[in-house]
PDB file of C-alpha atoms in Angstrom:
ATOM      1  CA  MET A1489      76.126 -46.417 -26.689  1.00 51.00           C
ATOM      2  CA  GLY A1490      75.974 -44.118 -23.510  1.00 50.00           C
ATOM      3  CA  THR A1491      72.752 -42.616 -22.294  1.00 48.00           C
ATOM      4  CA  GLU A1492      71.978 -38.923 -22.996  1.00 50.00           C
ATOM      5  CA  SER A1493      72.426 -36.614 -20.266  1.00 50.00           C
ATOM      6  CA  GLY A1494      69.336 -34.677 -18.981  1.00 52.00           C
ATOM      7  CA  SER A1495      66.175 -35.510 -16.924  1.00 51.00           C
ATOM      8  CA  ASP A1496      63.980 -38.477 -17.712  1.00 58.00           C
ATOM      9  CA  PRO A1497      60.708 -37.135 -19.450  1.00 55.00           C
ATOM     10  CA  GLU A1498      58.535 -39.826 -17.707  1.00 57.00           C
ATOM     11  CA  SER A1499      59.943 -38.772 -14.258  1.00 56.00           C
ATOM     12  CA  SER A1500      59.413 -35.197 -14.849  1.00 57.00           C
ATOM     13  CA  SER A1501      55.690 -35.850 -15.977  1.00 59.00           C
ATOM     14  CA  ASN A1502      55.110 -37.846 -12.752  1.00 61.00           C
ATOM     15  CA  GLY A1503      56.671 -34.949 -10.783  1.00 62.00           C
ATOM     16  CA  TRP A1504      54.281 -32.459 -12.309  1.00 62.00           C
ATOM     17  CA  SER A1505      51.432 -34.680 -11.787  1.00 62.00           C
ATOM     18  CA  ARG A1506      52.222 -35.021  -8.088  1.00 67.00           C
ATOM     19  CA  ALA A1507      52.629 -31.270  -7.791  1.00 57.00           C
ATOM     20  CA  ARG A1508      49.263 -30.634  -9.533  1.00 63.00           C
ATOM     21  CA  GLY A1509      47.748 -33.200  -7.136  1.00 62.00           C
ATOM     22  CA  LEU A1510      49.154 -31.407  -4.053  1.00 65.00           C
ATOM     23  CA  VAL A1511      47.880 -28.010  -5.449  1.00 57.00           C
ATOM     24  CA  VAL A1512      44.334 -29.563  -5.968  1.00 53.00           C
ATOM     25  CA  LYS A1513      44.156 -31.061  -2.583  1.00 59.00           C
ATOM     26  CA  THR A1514      45.302 -27.815  -0.864  1.00 55.00           C
ATOM     27  CA  LEU A1515      42.754 -25.832  -2.715  1.00 54.00           C
ATOM     28  CA  VAL A1516      40.000 -28.517  -1.679  1.00 49.00           C
ATOM     29  CA  LEU A1517      41.204 -28.314   1.965  1.00 56.00           C
ATOM     30  CA  ILE A1518      41.066 -24.456   1.869  1.00 56.00           C
ATOM     31  CA  GLY A1519      37.778 -24.371   0.182  1.00 52.00           C
ATOM     32  CA  GLY A1520      36.329 -26.932   2.637  1.00 49.00           C
ATOM     33  CA  ALA A1521      37.522 -24.943   5.587  1.00 47.00           C
ATOM     34  CA  LEU A1522      36.007 -21.820   4.239  1.00 49.00           C
ATOM     35  CA  LEU A1523      32.752 -23.518   3.641  1.00 47.00           C
ATOM     36  CA  ILE A1524      32.689 -25.078   7.105  1.00 43.00           C
ATOM     37  CA  LYS A1525      33.399 -21.710   8.653  1.00 44.00           C
ATOM     38  CA  ARG A1526      30.685 -20.078   6.573  1.00 47.00           C
ATOM     39  CA  LEU A1527      28.145 -22.710   7.446  1.00 42.00           C
ATOM     40  CA  THR A1528      29.059 -22.766  11.141  1.00 42.00           C
ATOM     41  CA  LYS A1529      29.078 -19.052  11.487  1.00 56.00           C
ATOM     42  CA  SER A1530      26.430 -18.140  13.933  1.00 80.00           C
ATOM     43  CA  THR A1531      23.307 -16.409  12.766  1.00 85.00           C
ATOM     44  CA  THR A1532      22.648 -13.277  14.886  1.00 93.00           C
ATOM     45  CA  ARG A1533      19.206 -12.261  16.262  1.00 92.00           C
ATOM     46  CA  ARG A1534      19.324  -9.201  13.981  1.00 94.00           C
ATOM     47  CA  ASP A1535      19.686 -11.687  10.978  1.00 96.00           C
ATOM     48  CA  HIS A1536      16.536 -13.503  12.187  1.00 97.00           C
ATOM     49  CA  ALA A1537      14.743 -10.153  12.486  1.00 97.00           C
ATOM     50  CA  ARG A1538      15.481  -9.303   8.969  1.00 96.00           C
ATOM     51  CA  VAL A1539      14.199 -12.654   7.754  1.00 97.00           C
ATOM     52  CA  VAL A1540      10.890 -12.185   9.691  1.00 97.00           C
ATOM     53  CA  ALA A1541      10.454  -8.618   8.457  1.00 97.00           C
ATOM     54  CA  ARG A1542      11.052  -9.732   4.883  1.00 97.00           C
ATOM     55  CA  SER A1543       8.658 -12.590   5.218  1.00 97.00           C
ATOM     56  CA  LEU A1544       5.837 -10.369   6.592  1.00 97.00           C
ATOM     57  CA  THR A1545       6.223  -7.982   3.726  1.00 97.00           C
ATOM     58  CA  GLY A1546       4.267  -8.319   0.556  1.00 97.00           C
ATOM     59  CA  GLU A1547       0.723  -9.188  -0.595  1.00 97.00           C
ATOM     60  CA  LYS A1548      -0.858 -12.375   0.709  1.00 98.00           C
ATOM     61  CA  PHE A1549      -4.157 -14.018   0.467  1.00 98.00           C
ATOM     62  CA  THR A1550      -6.193 -16.699   2.525  1.00 97.00           C
ATOM     63  CA  ARG A1551      -7.834 -17.615  -0.761  1.00 97.00           C
ATOM     64  CA  GLU A1552      -7.044 -21.422  -0.474  1.00 97.00           C
ATOM     65  CA  GLN A1553      -8.152 -21.611   3.012  1.00 97.00           C
ATOM     66  CA  ALA A1554     -11.461 -19.936   2.356  1.00 96.00           C
ATOM     67  CA  SER A1555     -12.106 -22.145  -0.569  1.00 97.00           C
ATOM     68  CA  ARG A1556     -11.597 -25.264   1.701  1.00 96.00           C
ATOM     69  CA  ASP A1557     -13.658 -23.911   4.699  1.00 96.00           C
ATOM     70  CA  PRO A1558     -15.915 -21.099   3.598  1.00 96.00           C
ATOM     71  CA  GLU A1559     -18.004 -21.349   6.780  1.00 94.00           C
ATOM     72  CA  ASN A1560     -15.066 -20.404   9.104  1.00 94.00           C
ATOM     73  CA  TYR A1561     -12.704 -18.327   6.912  1.00 96.00           C
ATOM     74  CA  PHE A1562     -12.869 -15.420   4.619  1.00 95.00           C
ATOM     75  CA  ASN A1563     -10.652 -14.711   1.715  1.00 97.00           C
ATOM     76  CA  ILE A1564      -8.626 -11.870   3.010  1.00 97.00           C
ATOM     77  CA  ARG A1565      -5.923  -9.804   1.440  1.00 97.00           C
ATOM     78  CA  MET A1566      -3.022  -8.746   3.720  1.00 98.00           C
ATOM     79  CA  LEU A1567      -0.538  -6.113   2.394  1.00 98.00           C
ATOM     80  CA  SER A1568       2.536  -5.028   4.166  1.00 98.00           C
ATOM     81  CA  CYS A1569       5.578  -2.977   3.206  1.00 98.00           C
ATOM     82  CA  PRO A1570       8.573  -1.213   4.963  1.00 98.00           C
ATOM     83  CA  ALA A1571       7.513   2.296   6.482  1.00 98.00           C
ATOM     84  CA  ALA A1572      10.429   3.318   8.575  1.00 97.00           C
ATOM     85  CA  GLU A1573      13.451   2.347  10.597  1.00 96.00           C
ATOM     86  CA  MET A1574      14.046   3.221  14.210  1.00 95.00           C
ATOM     87  CA  VAL A1575      17.361   4.487  15.548  1.00 93.00           C
ATOM     88  CA  ASP A1576      18.169   1.105  17.106  1.00 92.00           C
ATOM     89  CA  GLY A1577      17.658  -0.525  13.774  1.00 91.00           C
ATOM     90  CA  SER A1578      14.114  -1.946  14.418  1.00 96.00           C
ATOM     91  CA  GLU A1579      12.048  -2.134  11.153  1.00 98.00           C
ATOM     92  CA  VAL A1580       8.662  -0.704  11.147  1.00 98.00           C
ATOM     93  CA  LEU A1581       6.183  -2.268   8.636  1.00 98.00           C
ATOM     94  CA  TYR A1582       2.713  -0.965   7.655  1.00 98.00           C
ATOM     95  CA  LEU A1583       0.247  -3.678   7.422  1.00 98.00           C
ATOM     96  CA  GLU A1584      -3.354  -3.677   6.440  1.00 98.00           C
ATOM     97  CA  GLN A1585      -6.078  -6.241   5.865  1.00 97.00           C
ATOM     98  CA  ALA A1586      -9.181  -6.033   3.631  1.00 97.00           C
ATOM     99  CA  PHE A1587     -11.720  -8.400   1.999  1.00 95.00           C
ATOM    100  CA  TRP A1588     -10.180  -9.510  -1.352  1.00 93.00           C
ATOM    101  CA  ARG A1589     -13.083  -7.745  -3.369  1.00 94.00           C
ATOM    102  CA  THR A1590     -12.662  -4.442  -1.615  1.00 95.00           C
ATOM    103  CA  PRO A1591      -8.836  -3.900  -1.198  1.00 94.00           C
ATOM    104  CA  GLN A1592      -9.234  -0.207  -1.224  1.00 94.00           C
ATOM    105  CA  LYS A1593     -11.223  -0.432   1.933  1.00 95.00           C
ATOM    106  CA  PRO A1594      -9.156  -1.935   4.643  1.00 96.00           C
ATOM    107  CA  PHE A1595     -10.752  -2.876   7.911  1.00 94.00           C
ATOM    108  CA  ARG A1596      -7.589  -3.470   9.901  1.00 95.00           C
ATOM    109  CA  GLN A1597      -4.563  -1.098   9.879  1.00 97.00           C
ATOM    110  CA  ARG A1598      -1.386  -1.566  12.022  1.00 97.00           C
ATOM    111  CA  LEU A1599       2.146  -0.689  12.371  1.00 98.00           C
ATOM    112  CA  TYR A1600       4.367  -3.608  13.186  1.00 98.00           C
ATOM    113  CA  MET A1601       7.711  -3.157  14.824  1.00 98.00           C
ATOM    114  CA  VAL A1602      10.158  -6.061  14.185  1.00 98.00           C
ATOM    115  CA  LYS A1603      13.464  -6.325  16.030  1.00 97.00           C
ATOM    116  CA  PRO A1604      15.909  -8.772  17.743  1.00 97.00           C
ATOM    117  CA  CYS A1605      14.644 -10.111  21.217  1.00 96.00           C
ATOM    118  CA  PRO A1606      16.353  -8.457  24.128  1.00 93.00           C
ATOM    119  CA  LYS A1607      19.391 -10.533  25.323  1.00 91.00           C
ATOM    120  CA  GLU A1608      17.523 -11.381  28.655  1.00 93.00           C
ATOM    121  CA  LEU A1609      14.857 -13.215  26.773  1.00 93.00           C
ATOM    122  CA  LYS A1610      14.996 -16.640  25.343  1.00 93.00           C
ATOM    123  CA  CYS A1611      13.686 -15.754  21.966  1.00 96.00           C
ATOM    124  CA  ASP A1612      15.112 -14.673  18.559  1.00 97.00           C
ATOM    125  CA  VAL A1613      12.760 -12.071  17.283  1.00 98.00           C
ATOM    126  CA  GLU A1614      10.114  -9.581  18.859  1.00 97.00           C
ATOM    127  CA  VAL A1615       7.122  -8.503  16.789  1.00 98.00           C
ATOM    128  CA  SER A1616       5.045  -5.828  18.278  1.00 97.00           C
ATOM    129  CA  SER A1617       1.758  -4.459  16.799  1.00 97.00           C
ATOM    130  CA  TYR A1618       0.632  -0.679  17.337  1.00 97.00           C
ATOM    131  CA  ALA A1619      -2.469   1.207  16.462  1.00 97.00           C
ATOM    132  CA  ILE A1620      -1.968   4.214  14.086  1.00 98.00           C
ATOM    133  CA  ARG A1621      -2.980   7.694  15.261  1.00 96.00           C
ATOM    134  CA  ASP A1622      -4.480   8.759  11.970  1.00 93.00           C
ATOM    135  CA  ALA A1623      -5.339   5.582  10.289  1.00 95.00           C
ATOM    136  CA  GLU A1624      -7.221   7.167   7.548  1.00 95.00           C
ATOM    137  CA  GLU A1625      -4.206   8.954   6.195  1.00 96.00           C
ATOM    138  CA  TYR A1626      -2.430   5.448   5.808  1.00 97.00           C
ATOM    139  CA  LYS A1627      -5.157   3.684   3.805  1.00 96.00           C
ATOM    140  CA  ASN A1628      -3.601   1.899   0.828  1.00 96.00           C
ATOM    141  CA  PHE A1629      -0.187   3.017   1.940  1.00 97.00           C
ATOM    142  CA  CYS A1630       1.757   0.244   0.201  1.00 97.00           C
ATOM    143  CA  ASP A1631      -0.174   0.675  -3.075  1.00 95.00           C
ATOM    144  CA  ARG A1632       0.788   4.332  -3.297  1.00 96.00           C
ATOM    145  CA  PRO A1633       4.001   5.754  -5.055  1.00 96.00           C
ATOM    146  CA  LYS A1634       6.552   6.398  -2.334  1.00 94.00           C
ATOM    147  CA  ASP A1635       6.432  10.161  -2.761  1.00 95.00           C
ATOM    148  CA  GLN A1636       2.753   9.982  -1.812  1.00 95.00           C
ATOM    149  CA  ARG A1637       3.307   8.182   1.498  1.00 96.00           C
ATOM    150  CA  PRO A1638       3.808   9.639   4.861  1.00 96.00           C
ATOM    151  CA  LEU A1639       7.482  10.059   5.389  1.00 97.00           C
ATOM    152  CA  PRO A1640       9.444   7.847   7.807  1.00 97.00           C
ATOM    153  CA  GLU A1641       9.719  10.431  10.634  1.00 97.00           C
ATOM    154  CA  GLU A1642       5.913  11.045  10.231  1.00 97.00           C
ATOM    155  CA  VAL A1643       5.337   7.225  10.552  1.00 97.00           C
ATOM    156  CA  ILE A1644       7.400   7.080  13.687  1.00 97.00           C
ATOM    157  CA  GLY A1645       5.318  10.066  15.051  1.00 97.00           C
ATOM    158  CA  ASP A1646       2.133   8.211  14.314  1.00 97.00           C
ATOM    159  CA  ILE A1647       2.970   5.057  16.272  1.00 97.00           C
ATOM    160  CA  GLY A1648      -0.076   4.802  18.579  1.00 97.00           C
ATOM    161  CA  GLU A1649      -1.223   2.416  21.258  1.00 96.00           C
ATOM    162  CA  HIS A1650       0.758  -0.649  21.918  1.00 96.00           C
ATOM    163  CA  LEU A1651      -1.471  -3.690  21.131  1.00 95.00           C
ATOM    164  CA  THR A1652       0.407  -6.927  21.369  1.00 96.00           C
ATOM    165  CA  THR A1653       4.041  -8.286  21.483  1.00 97.00           C
ATOM    166  CA  ILE A1654       4.857 -11.807  20.090  1.00 98.00           C
ATOM    167  CA  HIS A1655       8.103 -13.461  20.741  1.00 97.00           C
ATOM    168  CA  LEU A1656       9.422 -15.819  18.031  1.00 98.00           C
ATOM    169  CA  ASN A1657      11.859 -18.548  18.093  1.00 97.00           C
ATOM    170  CA  CYS A1658      13.513 -20.625  15.291  1.00 97.00           C
ATOM    171  CA  CYS A1659      11.386 -23.769  14.538  1.00 96.00           C
ATOM    172  CA  ASP A1660      12.845 -27.200  15.285  1.00 93.00           C
ATOM    173  CA  ARG A1661      14.055 -29.202  12.426  1.00 91.00           C
ATOM    174  CA  GLY A1662      11.393 -31.271  10.732  1.00 89.00           C
ATOM    175  CA  LYS A1663       8.719 -28.493  11.233  1.00 92.00           C
ATOM    176  CA  ARG A1664       7.106 -26.710   8.291  1.00 92.00           C
ATOM    177  CA  CYS A1665       7.805 -23.328   9.864  1.00 96.00           C
ATOM    178  CA  LEU A1666      10.751 -21.274  10.153  1.00 97.00           C
ATOM    179  CA  TYR A1667       9.737 -19.229  13.002  1.00 98.00           C
ATOM    180  CA  GLU A1668       6.869 -19.525  15.649  1.00 98.00           C
ATOM    181  CA  GLY A1669       5.704 -17.796  18.714  1.00 97.00           C
ATOM    182  CA  SER A1670       2.804 -16.278  20.677  1.00 97.00           C
ATOM    183  CA  THR A1671       1.933 -13.680  23.111  1.00 96.00           C
ATOM    184  CA  SER A1672       2.508 -14.211  26.814  1.00 92.00           C
ATOM    185  CA  PRO A1673       0.078 -16.459  28.506  1.00 83.00           C
ATOM    186  CA  GLY A1674      -2.052 -13.814  29.905  1.00 89.00           C
ATOM    187  CA  GLY A1675      -2.322 -12.049  26.545  1.00 94.00           C
ATOM    188  CA  PHE A1676      -3.013  -8.362  26.312  1.00 96.00           C
ATOM    189  CA  PRO A1677      -5.926  -6.092  27.293  1.00 93.00           C
ATOM    190  CA  ASN A1678      -8.792  -6.087  24.718  1.00 94.00           C
ATOM    191  CA  SER A1679     -12.382  -5.040  25.092  1.00 92.00           C
ATOM    192  CA  TRP A1680     -13.930  -5.781  21.521  1.00 90.00           C
ATOM    193  CA  ASN A1681     -17.096  -7.888  21.573  1.00 93.00           C
ATOM    194  CA  GLY A1682     -16.987  -8.526  25.278  1.00 94.00           C
ATOM    195  CA  ALA A1683     -13.344  -9.555  25.545  1.00 94.00           C
ATOM    196  CA  SER A1684     -11.118  -8.802  28.435  1.00 95.00           C
ATOM    197  CA  TYR A1685      -7.891 -10.022  26.775  1.00 96.00           C
ATOM    198  CA  CYS A1686      -6.591 -11.286  23.501  1.00 96.00           C
ATOM    199  CA  THR A1687      -3.806 -13.621  22.420  1.00 96.00           C
ATOM    200  CA  SER A1688      -1.880 -13.859  19.084  1.00 96.00           C
ATOM    201  CA  ASP A1689       0.115 -16.791  17.545  1.00 97.00           C
ATOM    202  CA  LEU A1690       2.312 -16.232  14.635  1.00 98.00           C
ATOM    203  CA  ALA A1691       4.187 -18.627  12.421  1.00 98.00           C
ATOM    204  CA  VAL A1692       6.492 -17.894   9.525  1.00 98.00           C
ATOM    205  CA  LEU A1693       6.816 -20.591   6.925  1.00 97.00           C
ATOM    206  CA  LYS A1694       8.851 -21.150   3.881  1.00 93.00           C
ATOM    207  CA  ASN A1695       8.002 -19.235   0.601  1.00 92.00           C
ATOM    208  CA  ASN A1696       6.930 -16.180   2.922  1.00 94.00           C
ATOM    209  CA  GLU A1697       3.731 -17.789   4.010  1.00 97.00           C
ATOM    210  CA  ILE A1698       2.331 -16.506   7.348  1.00 98.00           C
ATOM    211  CA  HIS A1699      -0.138 -18.084   9.722  1.00 98.00           C
ATOM    212  CA  LEU A1700      -1.808 -15.666  12.114  1.00 97.00           C
ATOM    213  CA  TRP A1701      -4.270 -16.638  14.765  1.00 97.00           C
ATOM    214  CA  ASP A1702      -5.760 -13.823  16.964  1.00 95.00           C
ATOM    215  CA  ARG A1703      -8.442 -14.550  19.506  1.00 96.00           C
ATOM    216  CA  GLY A1704     -10.297 -12.672  22.236  1.00 96.00           C
ATOM    217  CA  PHE A1705     -11.450 -14.078  25.498  1.00 96.00           C
ATOM    218  CA  ASP A1706     -13.635 -12.973  28.280  1.00 95.00           C
ATOM    219  CA  GLU A1707     -13.090 -12.950  32.115  1.00 94.00           C
ATOM    220  CA  ASN A1708     -13.996 -16.596  32.271  1.00 94.00           C
ATOM    221  CA  ARG A1709     -11.684 -17.473  29.391  1.00 94.00           C
ATOM    222  CA  ASN A1710     -14.500 -18.108  27.005  1.00 96.00           C
ATOM    223  CA  GLN A1711     -13.475 -17.245  23.442  1.00 96.00           C
ATOM    224  CA  VAL A1712     -15.693 -14.356  22.090  1.00 96.00           C
ATOM    225  CA  TRP A1713     -13.930 -13.587  18.894  1.00 95.00           C
ATOM    226  CA  GLY A1714     -11.563 -15.128  16.405  1.00 93.00           C
ATOM    227  CA  PRO A1715     -11.577 -18.393  14.530  1.00 94.00           C
ATOM    228  CA  LYS A1716     -11.828 -21.506  16.671  1.00 93.00           C
ATOM    229  CA  GLU A1717     -10.469 -23.982  14.197  1.00 93.00           C
ATOM    230  CA  GLY A1718      -7.051 -22.496  13.612  1.00 96.00           C
ATOM    231  CA  PRO A1719      -4.985 -19.640  12.276  1.00 97.00           C
ATOM    232  CA  TYR A1720      -5.536 -17.699   9.066  1.00 97.00           C
ATOM    233  CA  GLU A1721      -3.081 -18.931   6.486  1.00 98.00           C
ATOM    234  CA  PHE A1722      -1.875 -16.115   4.273  1.00 98.00           C
ATOM    235  CA  LYS A1723       0.018 -17.230   1.196  1.00 97.00           C
ATOM    236  CA  PRO A1724       1.852 -14.993  -1.327  1.00 96.00           C
ATOM    237  CA  ALA A1725      -0.283 -13.524  -4.186  1.00 86.00           C
ATOM    238  CA  THR A1726      -0.346 -15.572  -7.362  1.00 78.00           C
ATOM    239  CA  SER A1727      -0.776 -14.120 -10.856  1.00 57.00           C
ATOM    240  CA  SER A1728      -4.460 -15.035 -10.747  1.00 51.00           C
ATOM    241  CA  SER A1729      -5.105 -13.484  -7.437  1.00 49.00           C
ATOM    242  CA  ILE A1730      -3.474 -10.436  -8.578  1.00 49.00           C
ATOM    243  CA  ASN A1731      -5.557 -10.140 -11.731  1.00 52.00           C
ATOM    244  CA  GLU A1732      -8.771 -10.675  -9.611  1.00 53.00           C
ATOM    245  CA  ASN A1733      -7.489  -8.112  -7.206  1.00 49.00           C
ATOM    246  CA  LEU A1734      -7.042  -5.495  -9.890  1.00 49.00           C
ATOM    247  CA  SER A1735     -10.505  -6.174 -11.256  1.00 50.00           C
ATOM    248  CA  ALA A1736     -11.859  -5.704  -7.631  1.00 47.00           C
ATOM    249  CA  LEU A1737     -10.331  -2.350  -7.380  1.00 44.00           C
ATOM    250  CA  ASN A1738     -12.997  -1.056  -9.785  1.00 44.00           C
ATOM    251  CA  ILE A1739     -15.842  -2.418  -7.618  1.00 41.00           C
ATOM    252  CA  LEU A1740     -17.262   0.004  -5.107  1.00 36.00           C
ATOM    253  CA  TYR A1741     -19.892  -2.038  -3.435  1.00 37.00           C
ATOM    254  CA  GLN A1742     -19.832  -5.829  -2.965  1.00 43.00           C
ATOM    255  CA  SER A1743     -22.821  -7.654  -1.641  1.00 39.00           C
ATOM    256  CA  SER A1744     -20.657 -10.702  -0.852  1.00 40.00           C
ATOM    257  CA  ILE A1745     -19.295  -9.246   2.238  1.00 42.00           C
ATOM    258  CA  ASP A1746     -22.687  -9.083   3.757  1.00 42.00           C
ATOM    259  CA  LYS A1747     -22.431 -12.572   4.989  1.00 42.00           C
ATOM    260  CA  PRO A1748     -22.460 -13.104   8.720  1.00 42.00           C
ATOM    261  CA  ILE A1749     -19.071 -12.083  10.246  1.00 43.00           C
ATOM    262  CA  GLN A1750     -19.428 -13.578  13.666  1.00 41.00           C
ATOM    263  CA  GLY A1751     -16.222 -15.217  14.943  1.00 41.00           C
ATOM    264  CA  SER A1752     -13.925 -13.662  12.326  1.00 43.00           C
ATOM    265  CA  LEU A1753     -10.583 -12.733  13.941  1.00 46.00           C
ATOM    266  CA  ILE A1754      -9.917 -10.403  11.106  1.00 46.00           C
ATOM    267  CA  LEU A1755     -12.669  -7.982  12.070  1.00 47.00           C
ATOM    268  CA  GLN A1756     -11.455  -7.221  15.561  1.00 49.00           C
ATOM    269  CA  ASP A1757     -10.081  -3.749  15.780  1.00 50.00           C
TER     270      ASP A1757
END
């Protein structure tokens, strides 16, 4: 008997298999190329500035640190939120600090400006702090509904005296931090508690943890205010700390803040 005309089913099947294999390989190569391109895409300084601003934002406490070392550190609540944006894209944050039992009575209020470092500097992000012209008007700014806060244009108009500038760089691989930096070696003028200048060190860690170390020194470089053991470690609020804070809002006077405050960086203004 003669063979039937037409293609061999087995050969046809092998052909389709090879074709599918080529398609899959092509898609894998294209996908890999796109992934590599995405991973190797350079991160701009503006991207870094956004990350730092986002990390600074929110409610954070030094509760764990105060529990470990109550002689040197207080449980401080730090609260920050976006307040305005400058024409050059710099983000302005309002930041206040208060004892955790009296969050409605902040003892430090600042406006922070976060922006990419200038091209001529070897850093990624520039963080500057400013006094507020009418600080009383800004108390509990972040806790208020947005329609009860000063308007962005008013915030910009209320940016007062320049206090400090910190230049941040991305941390080396293997470190806990994402960004770290400090003020220039000579610091910035400061006259609180006998100081002639002050310095600030800032580190941004994963999970939006912030380490902040402010210190004041006299003309002989003796430290006259601020913690000596290391920075304050601000960690994002947990559900328990939020509940405690809500209870504290109803307390007008707290005897616990009568403890000696010598050496606390937080009380420098």
